[in-house]
Amino acid sequence: MSALINHKDPAFIRQLYKDYYKALVLYGMKILADHHAASEDIVQDVFSLFWHKDLEFDNLVQLRVYLYNSVRNNCLDYLKHCHVERAYIDKVQRDYPYFYIDTDKEEGPFSEEIYRELFKVIEQLPPRRREIFLMVMDGKTNREIAEALHISENTVKTQKRRATDFLKDHLTQESWLLISLLFNFY
């Protein structure tokens, strides 16, 4: 059994994924208070790291402990990130009240200009990257985008990162900050 684990036998890995994926996602959702998409991304990242890292396990129990601990630790990191993000949003709302958008009222006076600037820069992206980025803005998960466009999730992540890097370089600092907070581009 340890030979299958440590030599990363593809059939074994597929079966492992099949056996543990749903349970690990549910475990992650309990920690994340039902953030289903985040839990799925975390579990996929854990399996990806397991595949790429040079780890040694004596048996399946050790591997299972590794998977669950990795999901737990990544979920806790995600929650810390959410806390930092919330604090950042609160700071922006305090320090830049003219950028604040109240969902119950009309948007602030500068929001139209910020969106105009954003879409002007988005139009400069290559067509496929622009398509992926607009789907991200619509709230689609990496998996949903990958399935809709028939590409891998890693391609989605790469294109999303390249698009956000481009936007960061081409938007004003204040606009980038607001847009990144609104659409969770971290």
mmCIF file of N, CA, C and O in Angstrom, residues 40-75:
data_model
loop_
_atom_site.group_PDB
_atom_site.id
_atom_site.type_symbol
_atom_site.label_atom_id
_atom_site.label_comp_id
_atom_site.label_asym_id
_atom_site.label_seq_id
_atom_site.Cartn_x
_atom_site.Cartn_y
_atom_site.Cartn_z
ATOM 1 N N GLU A 40 -14.282 23.693 -1.620
ATOM 2 C CA GLU A 40 -13.905 22.905 -2.798
ATOM 3 C C GLU A 40 -12.526 23.315 -3.309
ATOM 4 O O GLU A 40 -11.698 22.456 -3.625
ATOM 5 N N ASP A 41 -12.276 24.616 -3.399
ATOM 6 C CA ASP A 41 -10.968 25.093 -3.865
ATOM 7 C C ASP A 41 -9.857 24.619 -2.951
ATOM 8 O O ASP A 41 -8.783 24.210 -3.407
ATOM 9 N N ILE A 42 -10.090 24.675 -1.650
ATOM 10 C CA ILE A 42 -9.080 24.249 -0.682
ATOM 11 C C ILE A 42 -8.778 22.773 -0.840
ATOM 12 O O ILE A 42 -7.611 22.363 -0.875
ATOM 13 N N VAL A 43 -9.804 21.946 -0.959
ATOM 14 C CA VAL A 43 -9.591 20.501 -1.097
ATOM 15 C C VAL A 43 -8.841 20.206 -2.394
ATOM 16 O O VAL A 43 -7.911 19.385 -2.415
ATOM 17 N N GLN A 44 -9.198 20.865 -3.472
ATOM 18 C CA GLN A 44 -8.489 20.653 -4.734
ATOM 19 C C GLN A 44 -7.030 21.061 -4.612
ATOM 20 O O GLN A 44 -6.140 20.372 -5.123
ATOM 21 N N ASP A 45 -6.769 22.161 -3.921
ATOM 22 C CA ASP A 45 -5.388 22.596 -3.710
ATOM 23 C C ASP A 45 -4.612 21.579 -2.885
ATOM 24 O O ASP A 45 -3.432 21.316 -3.154
ATOM 25 N N VAL A 46 -5.254 21.005 -1.874
ATOM 26 C CA VAL A 46 -4.596 20.002 -1.032
ATOM 27 C C VAL A 46 -4.223 18.774 -1.867
ATOM 28 O O VAL A 46 -3.097 18.274 -1.781
ATOM 29 N N PHE A 47 -5.141 18.307 -2.693
ATOM 30 C CA PHE A 47 -4.823 17.165 -3.553
ATOM 31 C C PHE A 47 -3.715 17.520 -4.545
ATOM 32 O O PHE A 47 -2.840 16.701 -4.823
ATOM 33 N N SER A 48 -3.748 18.709 -5.066
ATOM 34 C CA SER A 48 -2.719 19.141 -6.004
ATOM 35 C C SER A 48 -1.352 19.176 -5.327
ATOM 36 O O SER A 48 -0.354 18.705 -5.887
ATOM 37 N N LEU A 49 -1.310 19.730 -4.118
ATOM 38 C CA LEU A 49 -0.038 19.756 -3.380
ATOM 39 C C LEU A 49 0.450 18.346 -3.067
ATOM 40 O O LEU A 49 1.646 18.064 -3.166
ATOM 41 N N PHE A 50 -0.469 17.478 -2.668
ATOM 42 C CA PHE A 50 -0.092 16.089 -2.399
ATOM 43 C C PHE A 50 0.537 15.461 -3.633
ATOM 44 O O PHE A 50 1.554 14.776 -3.551
ATOM 45 N N TRP A 51 -0.042 15.725 -4.792
ATOM 46 C CA TRP A 51 0.456 15.153 -6.039
ATOM 47 C C TRP A 51 1.858 15.672 -6.364
ATOM 48 O O TRP A 51 2.721 14.929 -6.797
ATOM 49 N N HIS A 52 2.084 16.956 -6.132
ATOM 50 C CA HIS A 52 3.342 17.580 -6.539
ATOM 51 C C HIS A 52 4.451 17.506 -5.491
ATOM 52 O O HIS A 52 5.620 17.608 -5.845
ATOM 53 N N LYS A 53 4.092 17.362 -4.238
ATOM 54 C CA LYS A 53 5.112 17.313 -3.192
ATOM 55 C C LYS A 53 5.714 15.913 -3.090
ATOM 56 O O LYS A 53 5.071 14.917 -3.406
ATOM 57 N N ASP A 54 6.911 15.879 -2.593
ATOM 58 C CA ASP A 54 7.610 14.605 -2.389
ATOM 59 C C ASP A 54 7.419 14.170 -0.938
ATOM 60 O O ASP A 54 8.312 14.340 -0.112
ATOM 61 N N LEU A 55 6.261 13.627 -0.631
ATOM 62 C CA LEU A 55 5.939 13.223 0.728
ATOM 63 C C LEU A 55 5.969 11.707 0.841
ATOM 64 O O LEU A 55 5.654 11.000 -0.105
ATOM 65 N N GLU A 56 6.327 11.224 2.005
ATOM 66 C CA GLU A 56 6.381 9.777 2.260
ATOM 67 C C GLU A 56 5.395 9.431 3.370
ATOM 68 O O GLU A 56 5.370 10.075 4.413
ATOM 69 N N PHE A 57 4.580 8.403 3.128
ATOM 70 C CA PHE A 57 3.626 7.920 4.123
ATOM 71 C C PHE A 57 3.801 6.416 4.273
ATOM 72 O O PHE A 57 3.962 5.705 3.282
ATOM 73 N N ASP A 58 3.737 5.949 5.514
ATOM 74 C CA ASP A 58 3.882 4.516 5.764
ATOM 75 C C ASP A 58 2.609 3.746 5.472
ATOM 76 O O ASP A 58 2.651 2.563 5.163
ATOM 77 N N ASN A 59 1.471 4.441 5.582
ATOM 78 C CA ASN A 59 0.202 3.760 5.372
ATOM 79 C C ASN A 59 -0.889 4.770 5.031
ATOM 80 O O ASN A 59 -0.662 5.981 5.056
ATOM 81 N N LEU A 60 -2.047 4.248 4.751
ATOM 82 C CA LEU A 60 -3.186 5.081 4.358
ATOM 83 C C LEU A 60 -3.668 5.964 5.510
ATOM 84 O O LEU A 60 -4.132 7.078 5.282
ATOM 85 N N VAL A 61 -3.532 5.506 6.728
ATOM 86 C CA VAL A 61 -3.961 6.289 7.883
ATOM 87 C C VAL A 61 -3.150 7.582 7.966
ATOM 88 O O VAL A 61 -3.703 8.659 8.168
ATOM 89 N N GLN A 62 -1.833 7.486 7.789
ATOM 90 C CA GLN A 62 -0.992 8.684 7.808
ATOM 91 C C GLN A 62 -1.387 9.647 6.691
ATOM 92 O O GLN A 62 -1.434 10.858 6.890
ATOM 93 N N LEU A 63 -1.678 9.118 5.522
ATOM 94 C CA LEU A 63 -2.083 9.953 4.402
ATOM 95 C C LEU A 63 -3.415 10.634 4.702
ATOM 96 O O LEU A 63 -3.586 11.826 4.441
ATOM 97 N N ARG A 64 -4.350 9.899 5.254
ATOM 98 C CA ARG A 64 -5.655 10.458 5.590
ATOM 99 C C ARG A 64 -5.502 11.577 6.625
ATOM 100 O O ARG A 64 -6.121 12.643 6.504
ATOM 101 N N VAL A 65 -4.664 11.367 7.629
ATOM 102 C CA VAL A 65 -4.405 12.403 8.637
ATOM 103 C C VAL A 65 -3.805 13.637 7.960
ATOM 104 O O VAL A 65 -4.192 14.771 8.245
ATOM 105 N N TYR A 66 -2.875 13.418 7.039
ATOM 106 C CA TYR A 66 -2.270 14.531 6.291
ATOM 107 C C TYR A 66 -3.345 15.310 5.530
ATOM 108 O O TYR A 66 -3.370 16.542 5.567
ATOM 109 N N LEU A 67 -4.234 14.610 4.825
ATOM 110 C CA LEU A 67 -5.280 15.279 4.044
ATOM 111 C C LEU A 67 -6.193 16.112 4.937
ATOM 112 O O LEU A 67 -6.467 17.282 4.644
ATOM 113 N N TYR A 68 -6.670 15.533 6.014
ATOM 114 C CA TYR A 68 -7.587 16.253 6.902
ATOM 115 C C TYR A 68 -6.881 17.428 7.594
ATOM 116 O O TYR A 68 -7.453 18.520 7.705
ATOM 117 N N ASN A 69 -5.644 17.221 8.050
ATOM 118 C CA ASN A 69 -4.904 18.316 8.675
ATOM 119 C C ASN A 69 -4.637 19.439 7.680
ATOM 120 O O ASN A 69 -4.728 20.618 8.025
ATOM 121 N N SER A 70 -4.315 19.089 6.456
ATOM 122 C CA SER A 70 -4.057 20.100 5.430
ATOM 123 C C SER A 70 -5.317 20.909 5.132
ATOM 124 O O SER A 70 -5.263 22.138 5.004
ATOM 125 N N VAL A 71 -6.439 20.228 5.022
ATOM 126 C CA VAL A 71 -7.705 20.934 4.776
ATOM 127 C C VAL A 71 -8.012 21.847 5.956
ATOM 128 O O VAL A 71 -8.364 23.026 5.768
ATOM 129 N N ARG A 72 -7.862 21.347 7.173
ATOM 130 C CA ARG A 72 -8.133 22.171 8.361
ATOM 131 C C ARG A 72 -7.224 23.400 8.384
ATOM 132 O O ARG A 72 -7.695 24.527 8.547
ATOM 133 N N ASN A 73 -5.933 23.205 8.182
ATOM 134 C CA ASN A 73 -4.996 24.333 8.227
ATOM 135 C C ASN A 73 -5.277 25.348 7.125
ATOM 136 O O ASN A 73 -5.231 26.560 7.364
ATOM 137 N N ASN A 74 -5.579 24.878 5.927
ATOM 138 C CA ASN A 74 -5.890 25.790 4.830
ATOM 139 C C ASN A 74 -7.201 26.535 5.076
ATOM 140 O O ASN A 74 -7.332 27.701 4.703
ATOM 141 N N CYS A 75 -8.168 25.870 5.689
ATOM 142 C CA CYS A 75 -9.430 26.539 6.042
ATOM 143 C C CYS A 75 -9.186 27.627 7.081
ATOM 144 O O CYS A 75 -9.740 28.727 6.979
#
